[in-house]
């Protein structure tokens, strides 16, 4: 490559001219000349030529002295040394001082031209090599940096996504952003879902005052622009810009977003002091970090949400007075609140994960667990804790969880009920004796002397009233007994046989009222229950169907089985029940007040007894009725399990 600068240092004009005019200029080199050693050395220092052609013998500073001076200054410029014939020693010295080549005077121009070419080729090669090395080093440095950044990004990303504490994640993200982009400051803004404002949630190196003030509205800042476009923003022109009230030389804002939530925040780095402008490489880095950060933040947010919900639930469960046990589908305890632990006298710790059946010994509860496993519906039972309290236990299957067992303390209600029943029983019992006496004397009245018609009529009224009071007392006693009985005496029997007997018993009364009594006995599965109590249920229903009927009407009794249940229906063609009375007829003492029922005697307790008894058997009773057309009472009772023994 021509154009290189060659300095000739020689005191001979002739030699300088030959070299310059015949060799260097035709070859396109740029020529510099010096006519003595001192001038030559000065020019070497000042012009830093590509090649020096140096004569040895010069007045003043010799060629060797120039070489020494160059070495002292550590000037690495190639030199062609010219000596007179016979001074080989000098040549050796010159080589030691670093000359490249050496030409003996007088020389032929081609010889000098070759030497120059050799020296400069070497220079060029070295320069190219140096350039190449520099380029390689630069590439290597960049590669190393990228590797480091990638490494940093990877480990930051990993440490962030494994972290579930939202505040920690926020701080780490900003610190990583500042570290990766070598920024002055970093900040992280998140959208406040309630106010719609972007809120500063974490910052690095941002002064406190600013951090407090930074509460920017989405509509009017660069942040808003990024937020709306979802694209990163780079300001790198070096012109200070006012951003959120501060002068910033360079800035990157990268959106924080996930596919589900869209853009929900922004990660920013700024250079306020530093002159360095961010590059597109920094943008890529920050965006990569923002992607990691978005996932980490979303994870942490979801975790925090679930944690909050869990803590709330835990607090509610802890504080609630009702016992709650949450079970998995295998009936292992997932959660048990203190009320449940106290109620069932469970050990205070180490019960989570254990089988409920292994921890709970109460038979009613064990039976409830067993039933719940058979059919996926809610089962409930009254649980008596020996020597302790009474709970209403409800076991409900919950999709995706397992089961929830609720224990409601009904001890006090039970006690009240017991006191009331006891009171009723005592009063009824105490009324019986005087009633019997009154009736006895009324019966005697006619026998001790003749009564006039009016007296006879009065006696009849007294007798009817006594019968009514006696029925009332008897019903009250019965209801009291049903409610006071803790466990009904149960046995396996055929309900259809009981119904058959009851229907038979009513045939005469029905005939008297000119009523058709329909009943067809169909064999049914066994039922587990109290035959005496269920007989009273059927009696009450048929008795009502006859009482509230009209001459010439009908009463139809049926009993069938369906899906493990026995369904008994007592229908009549009677007066029916007005809709406003329907919700109350199973209440104690409730009687529909209508002209048609005025003459019909009753206590208002029959259906209360029916309902109480049916429920004690785990069944249900209800009525459908139309005034003027008739009523149908339906009783559903569970049939005994197949294979059950009496
Ligand atoms: P009662 O002793 O008055 O018959 P119940 O408890 O047996 O008491 O019935 C409550 C009320 O329900 C009755 O007073 C009556 O008004 C109504 N009722 C019961 N059964 C029938 C029926 N088969 N038809 C019409 N009304 C009925």
XYZ file of C-alpha atoms and ligand atoms in Angstrom:
673
model
C 0.000 0.000 0.000
C 1.545 3.301 -1.073
C 1.104 6.635 0.677
C 3.182 5.707 3.692
C 5.506 8.332 5.028
C 9.228 7.605 4.766
C 11.811 9.803 6.502
C 15.316 9.928 4.992
C 18.009 11.080 7.418
C 21.244 11.640 5.554
C 23.684 14.520 5.299
C 24.259 13.768 1.613
C 21.896 15.709 -0.640
C 22.695 13.336 -3.396
C 21.739 10.220 -1.535
C 18.527 11.872 -0.279
C 17.604 12.898 -3.801
C 18.303 9.482 -5.261
C 16.192 7.764 -2.671
C 13.419 10.344 -2.844
C 13.223 10.940 -6.552
C 14.160 7.589 -7.938
C 12.645 5.223 -5.444
C 10.069 6.666 -3.062
C 8.124 9.200 -5.104
C 7.635 6.940 -8.173
C 6.361 4.231 -5.830
C 3.870 6.712 -4.326
C 5.389 7.129 -0.877
C 5.368 10.436 0.905
C 8.875 11.674 1.535
C 10.241 13.478 4.566
C 13.896 14.428 4.783
C 16.408 15.502 7.399
C 20.003 16.444 6.693
C 21.524 15.583 10.060
C 20.989 13.225 12.984
C 19.559 15.729 15.448
C 17.001 17.102 12.996
C 16.201 13.579 11.907
C 15.535 12.423 15.473
C 13.301 15.429 16.136
C 11.287 14.662 12.997
C 10.981 11.007 14.004
C 9.482 12.114 17.286
C 7.204 14.718 15.761
C 5.998 13.045 12.581
C 6.096 9.368 13.605
C 6.869 8.210 10.030
C 6.132 4.700 8.844
C 9.777 4.062 7.919
C 13.124 5.725 8.594
C 16.101 5.411 6.219
C 19.043 6.344 8.373
C 22.603 7.077 7.419
C 25.318 6.115 9.856
C 27.955 8.700 9.196
C 26.697 12.171 9.777
C 28.234 15.190 11.427
C 26.965 15.747 14.924
C 24.545 12.961 15.898
C 25.495 9.699 14.183
C 23.014 7.116 12.947
C 23.792 4.847 15.921
C 23.100 7.731 18.305
C 19.763 8.383 16.593
C 18.897 4.708 17.014
C 19.806 4.849 20.720
C 17.725 7.955 21.216
C 14.792 6.239 19.492
C 15.154 3.191 21.715
C 15.236 5.357 24.818
C 11.988 6.949 23.741
C 10.670 3.498 22.902
C 9.809 4.537 19.362
C 8.947 1.370 17.474
C 9.472 2.654 13.942
C 11.227 0.356 11.432
C 14.630 1.644 10.297
C 16.788 0.836 7.226
C 20.353 1.547 8.155
C 22.934 2.766 5.588
C 26.628 2.224 6.234
C 29.792 2.542 4.246
C 31.530 -0.558 3.104
C 33.621 -2.320 5.748
C 31.761 -1.202 8.850
C 30.031 -4.531 9.628
C 30.547 -3.997 13.375
C 28.342 -0.994 13.174
C 25.745 -3.017 11.350
C 25.708 -5.541 14.177
C 25.274 -2.716 16.716
C 22.487 -1.262 14.623
C 20.639 -4.601 14.485
C 20.956 -4.855 18.244
C 19.299 -1.483 18.419
C 16.415 -2.807 16.395
C 16.989 -1.841 12.735
C 15.112 -3.933 10.220
C 17.457 -3.906 7.299
C 20.745 -2.601 6.305
C 22.131 -1.323 2.993
C 25.783 -0.765 2.185
C 26.748 2.418 0.386
C 27.056 2.871 -2.429
C 23.933 1.010 -3.384
C 21.932 0.462 -6.486
C 18.462 2.015 -6.402
C 16.697 -1.360 -6.946
C 18.562 -2.760 -3.943
C 17.312 0.100 -1.766
C 13.824 -0.229 -3.292
C 13.670 -3.901 -2.291
C 14.844 -3.097 1.232
C 12.162 -0.387 1.535
C 9.514 -2.726 0.188
C 10.518 -5.487 2.569
C 10.489 -3.193 5.558
C 7.162 -1.639 4.716
C 5.561 -4.972 3.858
C 6.566 -6.111 7.269
C 5.151 -2.935 8.731
C 1.934 -3.404 6.834
C 1.670 -7.025 7.858
C 2.343 -6.167 11.467
C -0.169 -3.360 11.348
C -2.787 -5.626 9.822
C -1.988 -8.259 12.394
C -2.275 -5.716 15.166
C -5.582 -4.527 13.762
C -6.820 -8.067 13.525
C -5.724 -8.804 17.072
C -7.412 -5.627 18.260
C -10.595 -6.590 16.397
C -10.459 -10.071 17.819
C -9.889 -8.715 21.284
C -12.810 -6.360 20.872
C -15.037 -9.179 19.605
C -13.883 -11.341 22.448
C -14.516 -8.586 24.963
C -18.003 -8.064 23.568
C -18.690 -11.765 23.605
C -17.494 -11.979 27.184
C -19.702 -9.051 28.126
C -22.703 -10.574 26.401
C -22.025 -13.862 28.084
C -21.771 -12.136 31.419
C -24.987 -10.249 30.767
C -26.748 -13.412 29.702
C -25.461 -15.174 32.760
C -26.532 -12.338 34.969
C -29.922 -12.199 33.263
C -30.375 -15.933 33.641
C -29.442 -16.053 37.300
C -31.414 -12.898 38.062
C -34.391 -14.361 36.246
C -34.097 -17.610 38.112
C -33.706 -16.006 41.490
C -36.652 -13.727 40.748
C -39.072 -16.338 39.507
C -38.316 -18.561 42.481
C -39.072 -15.725 44.856
C -42.662 -15.338 46.036
C -42.404 -12.279 48.245
C -43.709 -9.441 46.080
C -41.674 -6.677 47.745
C -38.448 -8.670 47.398
C -39.136 -9.377 43.729
C -39.814 -5.701 43.060
C -36.528 -4.610 44.625
C -34.524 -7.317 42.888
C -35.932 -6.415 39.492
C -34.924 -2.782 39.811
C -31.466 -3.618 41.133
C -30.935 -6.041 38.266
C -32.074 -3.427 35.733
C -29.562 -0.879 37.032
C -26.789 -3.483 37.142
C -27.385 -4.832 33.652
C -27.683 -1.507 31.864
C -25.100 0.230 34.082
C -27.620 2.986 34.716
C -27.684 5.776 37.286
C -31.165 4.974 38.526
C -33.855 2.391 38.159
C -37.545 2.463 38.895
C -40.525 0.187 38.672
C -44.062 1.436 38.247
C -47.160 -0.677 38.665
C -50.707 0.164 37.677
C -53.013 0.655 40.611
C -56.123 -1.194 39.527
C -58.396 0.917 41.698
C -57.233 4.448 40.897
C -55.856 3.673 37.437
C -52.651 5.540 38.355
C -49.145 4.287 37.852
C -47.509 3.939 41.241
C -43.826 3.807 42.017
C -43.348 0.465 43.715
C -39.558 0.105 43.763
C -36.544 2.272 43.004
C -32.776 2.132 43.050
C -30.720 5.265 43.604
C -33.787 7.469 43.138
C -33.725 10.079 45.878
C -36.367 9.656 48.493
C -38.121 12.920 47.906
C -38.627 12.041 44.282
C -39.636 8.533 45.111
C -42.382 9.879 47.302
C -43.592 12.375 44.760
C -43.539 9.950 41.903
C -47.123 9.133 41.404
C -47.757 9.800 37.770
C -51.048 9.729 36.052
C -51.162 7.433 33.074
C -52.350 10.068 30.618
C -49.582 12.594 30.614
C -46.075 11.136 30.707
C -43.635 9.132 28.652
C -44.521 6.271 30.934
C -48.100 6.518 29.757
C -46.920 6.322 26.168
C -45.112 3.047 26.872
C -48.069 1.859 28.829
C -50.526 2.447 26.038
C -48.329 1.237 23.173
C -46.879 -1.733 25.056
C -43.560 -0.960 23.280
C -40.244 -0.042 24.950
C -39.012 3.534 24.732
C -35.395 4.695 24.317
C -34.154 8.245 24.663
C -30.507 8.319 23.677
C -29.828 11.567 21.831
C -27.851 12.951 24.740
C -30.038 16.055 24.949
C -31.261 16.327 28.532
C -35.033 15.835 28.655
C -37.464 16.633 31.373
C -38.970 13.365 32.474
C -41.404 13.307 35.382
C -40.067 16.676 36.453
C -36.363 15.777 36.265
C -33.620 16.279 33.713
C -32.624 12.985 32.221
C -29.873 12.461 29.661
C -30.834 9.011 28.547
C -33.704 6.727 29.419
C -35.262 3.335 28.690
C -38.778 2.340 29.695
C -39.739 -1.279 29.127
C -43.325 -2.490 29.602
C -44.108 -5.204 32.138
C -46.742 -7.445 30.644
C -48.123 -10.950 30.532
C -50.482 -12.368 27.920
C -53.224 -12.694 30.538
C -53.005 -9.264 32.144
C -51.594 -7.190 29.294
C -49.327 -4.304 30.328
C -49.555 -3.834 34.076
C -46.417 -1.872 34.809
C -43.173 -0.506 33.591
C -39.470 -1.010 34.288
C -37.287 2.045 33.711
C -33.617 3.012 33.859
C -32.266 6.523 33.524
C -28.932 8.256 33.285
C -29.105 11.666 34.860
C -25.472 12.288 35.748
C -23.681 9.921 33.440
C -22.994 11.032 29.881
C -23.393 7.512 28.586
C -26.448 7.135 26.404
C -28.288 3.843 26.462
C -28.114 1.743 23.299
C -30.503 -0.592 21.558
C -28.513 -3.379 23.192
C -29.512 -1.999 26.609
C -33.130 -1.905 25.432
C -32.965 -5.571 24.510
C -31.430 -6.400 27.876
C -34.020 -4.420 29.786
C -36.879 -5.945 27.787
C -35.558 -9.443 28.463
C -35.350 -8.593 32.137
C -38.834 -7.054 32.053
C -40.204 -10.301 30.589
C -38.703 -12.284 33.440
C -39.824 -9.665 35.915
C -43.411 -9.714 34.634
C -43.644 -13.456 35.229
C -41.999 -13.169 38.638
C -44.293 -10.315 39.655
C -47.363 -12.112 38.402
C -46.331 -15.236 40.320
C -45.704 -13.241 43.455
C -48.983 -11.333 43.048
C -50.991 -14.523 42.587
C -49.196 -16.082 45.523
C -49.899 -13.032 47.652
C -53.566 -13.097 46.633
C -53.907 -16.771 47.489
C -51.962 -16.254 50.699
C -54.239 -13.367 51.707
C -57.331 -15.405 50.917
C -55.891 -18.351 52.832
C -55.006 -16.177 55.817
C -58.488 -14.625 55.816
C -60.075 -18.040 55.657
C -57.799 -19.244 58.409
C -58.677 -16.241 60.586
C -62.387 -16.756 59.970
C -62.080 -20.447 60.756
C -59.999 -19.723 63.851
C -62.442 -17.179 65.198
C -65.669 -18.902 64.301
C -67.485 -20.646 67.081
C -68.582 -23.441 64.816
C -66.273 -26.373 64.449
C -64.979 -26.803 60.902
C -62.920 -29.670 59.528
C -61.883 -29.752 55.878
C -61.156 -33.224 54.554
C -59.615 -34.428 51.314
C -61.464 -36.981 49.127
C -59.744 -39.758 51.098
C -61.150 -38.269 54.337
C -57.758 -37.082 55.533
C -57.748 -33.877 57.556
C -56.610 -30.837 55.594
C -57.640 -28.219 58.101
C -59.221 -28.287 61.513
C -60.160 -25.178 63.479
C -59.735 -24.813 67.244
C -63.509 -25.071 67.805
C -63.549 -28.506 66.124
C -60.469 -29.619 68.055
C -62.171 -28.620 71.307
C -65.534 -30.140 70.344
C -64.172 -33.537 69.371
C -61.335 -33.463 71.929
C -58.721 -34.000 69.213
C -54.994 -33.617 69.849
C -53.945 -29.978 69.396
C -51.169 -30.653 66.894
C -50.052 -33.108 64.225
C -53.480 -34.012 62.935
C -53.214 -32.510 59.451
C -52.798 -35.266 56.885
C -54.145 -37.970 59.183
C -57.244 -40.019 58.475
C -60.329 -38.575 60.173
C -61.658 -42.052 60.916
C -58.474 -42.902 62.816
C -58.716 -39.782 64.978
C -62.437 -39.573 65.602
C -64.050 -42.294 67.667
C -67.633 -40.976 67.749
C -69.895 -43.550 66.102
C -72.403 -41.048 64.712
C -69.604 -39.157 62.965
C -68.022 -42.347 61.662
C -71.410 -43.318 60.286
C -71.661 -39.878 58.658
C -68.257 -40.353 56.966
C -69.344 -43.737 55.719
C -72.633 -42.366 54.350
C -70.880 -39.429 52.642
C -68.635 -41.856 50.786
C -71.667 -43.768 49.495
C -73.508 -40.855 47.953
C -72.216 -37.409 47.098
C -74.708 -35.320 48.999
C -74.881 -33.548 52.326
C -75.508 -35.733 55.347
C -76.270 -34.481 58.811
C -76.652 -35.962 62.248
C -76.879 -34.999 65.884
C -73.632 -35.813 67.616
C -73.604 -36.391 71.357
C -70.180 -36.131 72.890
C -70.216 -38.394 75.976
C -70.419 -36.306 79.108
C -70.222 -33.179 76.993
C -72.054 -31.214 74.427
C -74.421 -31.843 71.552
C -73.549 -30.826 67.994
C -75.446 -30.647 64.789
C -72.898 -32.166 62.370
C -73.170 -31.556 58.652
C -70.851 -33.248 56.170
C -70.912 -31.692 52.721
C -68.944 -32.882 49.685
C -67.067 -29.987 48.031
C -65.987 -30.318 44.416
C -62.210 -30.193 44.041
C -61.564 -30.259 47.793
C -63.171 -33.272 49.399
C -65.554 -32.687 52.286
C -66.365 -30.027 54.836
C -67.612 -31.074 58.256
C -69.408 -28.357 60.217
C -70.172 -28.808 63.893
C -72.767 -26.463 65.327
C -73.092 -26.461 69.085
C -76.793 -26.973 69.847
C -76.365 -27.989 73.485
C -78.229 -24.953 74.759
C -81.060 -25.295 72.252
C -81.336 -28.940 73.134
C -81.453 -28.095 76.799
C -84.194 -25.516 76.245
C -86.118 -28.003 74.184
C -85.699 -30.639 76.845
C -86.909 -28.280 79.585
C -89.900 -27.305 77.485
C -90.764 -30.921 76.657
C -90.346 -31.889 80.264
C -92.608 -29.056 81.330
C -95.223 -30.067 78.771
C -94.981 -33.695 79.830
C -95.337 -32.824 83.495
C -98.267 -30.474 82.944
C -99.998 -32.961 80.652
C -99.402 -35.750 83.068
C -100.645 -33.706 85.996
C -103.763 -32.729 84.057
C -104.683 -36.299 83.356
C -105.655 -37.282 86.880
C -108.079 -34.372 87.559
C -109.525 -34.854 84.072
C -110.289 -38.475 84.778
C -111.957 -37.410 88.004
C -114.058 -34.743 86.253
C -115.107 -37.210 83.578
C -116.014 -39.784 86.255
C -118.275 -37.295 88.037
C -119.877 -36.135 84.787
C -120.690 -39.765 83.986
C -122.112 -40.164 87.489
C -124.373 -37.099 87.180
C -127.067 -38.962 85.218
C -126.839 -41.900 87.527
C -127.461 -40.026 90.788
C -130.698 -38.430 89.731
C -132.781 -37.438 86.725
C -131.556 -34.466 84.696
C -133.746 -32.121 82.786
C -133.065 -31.585 79.072
C -131.072 -28.468 79.574
C -128.932 -30.098 82.264
C -128.376 -33.084 79.964
C -127.313 -30.757 77.180
C -124.843 -29.020 79.498
C -123.447 -32.330 80.732
C -122.949 -33.394 77.092
C -121.037 -30.159 76.372
C -118.833 -30.723 79.435
C -118.154 -34.289 78.301
C -117.181 -33.120 74.775
C -114.817 -30.540 76.231
C -113.245 -33.126 78.497
C -112.746 -35.453 75.507
C -111.068 -32.604 73.661
C -108.804 -31.739 76.590
C -107.973 -35.418 77.065
C -107.015 -35.705 73.360
C -104.927 -32.579 73.679
C -103.158 -33.848 76.751
C -102.546 -37.196 75.112
C -101.137 -35.568 71.936
C -98.986 -33.258 73.988
C -97.639 -36.159 75.970
C -96.899 -38.066 72.785
C -95.115 -35.151 71.146
C -93.159 -34.546 74.336
C -92.101 -38.156 74.447
C -90.996 -38.192 70.801
C -88.881 -35.113 71.314
C -87.457 -36.200 74.637
C -86.392 -39.592 73.352
C -82.699 -39.443 72.538
C -82.681 -42.527 70.402
C -85.911 -44.005 69.073
C -86.149 -47.707 69.536
C -85.748 -49.009 66.031
C -86.474 -52.368 64.445
C -86.872 -53.858 61.005
C -90.467 -54.310 59.947
C -92.859 -54.148 57.010
C -94.495 -50.725 56.908
C -97.139 -51.914 54.431
C -98.413 -54.365 57.079
C -98.769 -51.527 59.583
C -100.611 -49.388 57.029
C -102.878 -52.310 56.201
C -103.885 -52.677 59.848
C -104.482 -48.921 60.256
C -106.625 -48.761 57.096
C -108.682 -51.676 58.411
C -109.210 -49.828 61.662
C -110.669 -46.841 59.812
C -113.056 -48.768 57.547
C -116.058 -48.338 59.884
C -115.528 -44.606 60.399
C -115.065 -44.136 56.649
C -118.243 -46.064 55.922
C -120.141 -43.934 58.437
C -119.034 -40.820 56.590
C -119.891 -42.486 53.278
C -116.306 -42.318 52.154
C -114.581 -44.735 49.839
C -111.314 -45.895 51.402
C -108.854 -47.095 48.753
C -105.815 -49.102 49.619
C -103.899 -51.826 47.822
C -101.186 -53.697 49.668
C -97.967 -54.014 47.665
C -95.030 -55.917 49.233
C -92.241 -53.498 50.093
C -88.665 -53.774 51.361
C -88.130 -53.739 55.100
C -87.929 -50.476 56.892
C -85.850 -49.684 59.976
C -87.987 -47.677 62.363
C -90.270 -47.532 65.342
C -93.507 -49.355 64.303
C -95.585 -47.782 67.047
C -94.581 -44.225 66.122
C -94.992 -44.802 62.383
C -98.407 -46.330 63.005
C -99.386 -43.039 64.703
C -98.152 -41.138 61.631
C -100.379 -43.135 59.307
C -103.291 -42.901 61.746
C -103.007 -39.125 61.950
C -102.870 -38.717 58.180
C -105.812 -41.029 57.458
C -107.801 -39.569 60.349
C -107.341 -36.058 58.894
C -108.198 -37.255 55.368
C -111.491 -38.571 56.757
C -112.151 -35.626 59.090
C -111.590 -32.940 56.460
C -113.544 -34.777 53.755
C -117.089 -34.552 52.427
C -119.741 -37.244 52.392
C -119.441 -39.334 49.233
C -115.761 -38.520 48.820
C -112.771 -40.823 48.875
C -109.494 -41.392 50.704
C -106.667 -43.131 48.835
C -103.704 -44.625 50.656
C -100.683 -45.969 48.793
C -97.181 -47.157 49.621
C -94.511 -47.836 46.975
C -90.743 -48.094 46.863
C -88.411 -45.978 44.709
C -84.607 -45.579 44.732
C -84.140 -47.035 48.189
C -87.011 -45.042 49.685
C -90.558 -45.918 50.661
C -93.119 -43.380 49.582
C -96.438 -43.308 51.416
C -99.236 -41.093 50.154
C -102.557 -40.279 51.769
C -104.786 -38.403 49.343
C -108.342 -37.217 49.841
C -111.122 -35.506 47.973
C -111.801 -33.222 50.919
C -112.012 -29.513 51.563
C -108.319 -28.866 50.838
C -106.048 -26.350 52.510
C -105.867 -22.668 51.515
C -102.394 -21.625 50.261
C -101.921 -19.176 53.158
C -102.327 -22.038 55.678
C -100.056 -24.498 53.852
C -96.737 -23.286 55.343
C -98.100 -23.579 58.902
C -100.129 -26.769 59.128
C -97.171 -28.777 60.488
C -96.704 -26.224 63.307
C -97.887 -27.102 66.776
C -101.449 -26.073 67.550
C -101.983 -24.652 64.086
C -105.487 -25.174 62.750
C -106.906 -23.584 59.596
C -109.706 -21.252 60.684
C -112.510 -21.674 58.191
C -116.245 -22.104 58.381
C -115.986 -25.702 57.088
C -113.569 -26.689 59.878
C -115.383 -24.980 62.729
C -117.333 -28.096 63.651
C -114.392 -30.456 63.233
C -112.623 -31.297 66.424
C -108.864 -31.386 66.643
C -105.890 -30.352 68.712
C -103.637 -28.913 66.006
C -100.921 -31.312 67.146
C -101.461 -34.306 64.812
C -99.314 -33.033 61.938
C -96.635 -31.761 64.345
C -96.368 -35.343 65.644
C -96.255 -36.627 62.049
C -93.433 -34.262 61.084
C -91.411 -34.880 64.219
C -91.673 -38.658 63.862
C -90.878 -38.724 60.129
C -87.802 -36.548 60.647
C -86.595 -38.719 63.485
C -86.671 -41.559 60.933
C -84.512 -39.560 58.484
C -87.482 -38.887 56.205
C -89.515 -35.969 54.921
C -93.197 -35.086 54.765
C -95.017 -32.509 52.718
C -98.473 -31.672 51.383
C -99.977 -30.570 48.118
C -103.477 -29.222 48.248
C -106.147 -27.282 46.429
C -108.994 -25.779 48.399
C -112.258 -27.457 47.448
C -110.545 -30.312 45.605
C -108.543 -32.221 48.196
C -105.087 -32.768 49.629
C -102.259 -35.239 49.212
C -99.805 -35.852 52.043
C -96.547 -37.535 51.020
C -94.149 -39.217 53.433
C -90.722 -40.371 52.199
C -88.792 -42.761 54.430
C -85.463 -44.474 53.731
C -85.811 -48.225 53.239
C -83.472 -50.421 55.280
C -80.096 -51.230 53.640
C -80.190 -54.434 51.671
C -79.007 -57.383 53.701
C -79.770 -55.567 56.963
C -80.700 -57.872 59.824
C -83.225 -57.220 62.526
P -105.983 -31.188 63.830
O -106.049 -31.834 65.149
O -106.580 -29.824 63.823
O -106.451 -32.045 62.738
P -103.457 -31.426 62.572
O -102.108 -31.040 63.050
O -103.664 -32.842 62.277
O -104.461 -30.880 63.638
O -103.808 -30.577 61.297
C -103.573 -29.198 61.287
C -104.517 -28.494 60.346
O -104.236 -28.841 59.021
C -105.942 -28.914 60.539
O -106.557 -28.118 61.543
C -106.518 -28.639 59.160
O -106.878 -27.273 59.059
C -105.393 -28.923 58.248
N -105.456 -30.261 57.665
C -104.785 -31.364 58.059
N -105.073 -32.411 57.263
C -105.950 -31.984 56.341
C -106.604 -32.585 55.218
N -106.452 -33.863 54.902
N -107.428 -31.803 54.484
C -107.619 -30.502 54.792
N -107.028 -29.880 55.832
C -106.198 -30.607 56.591
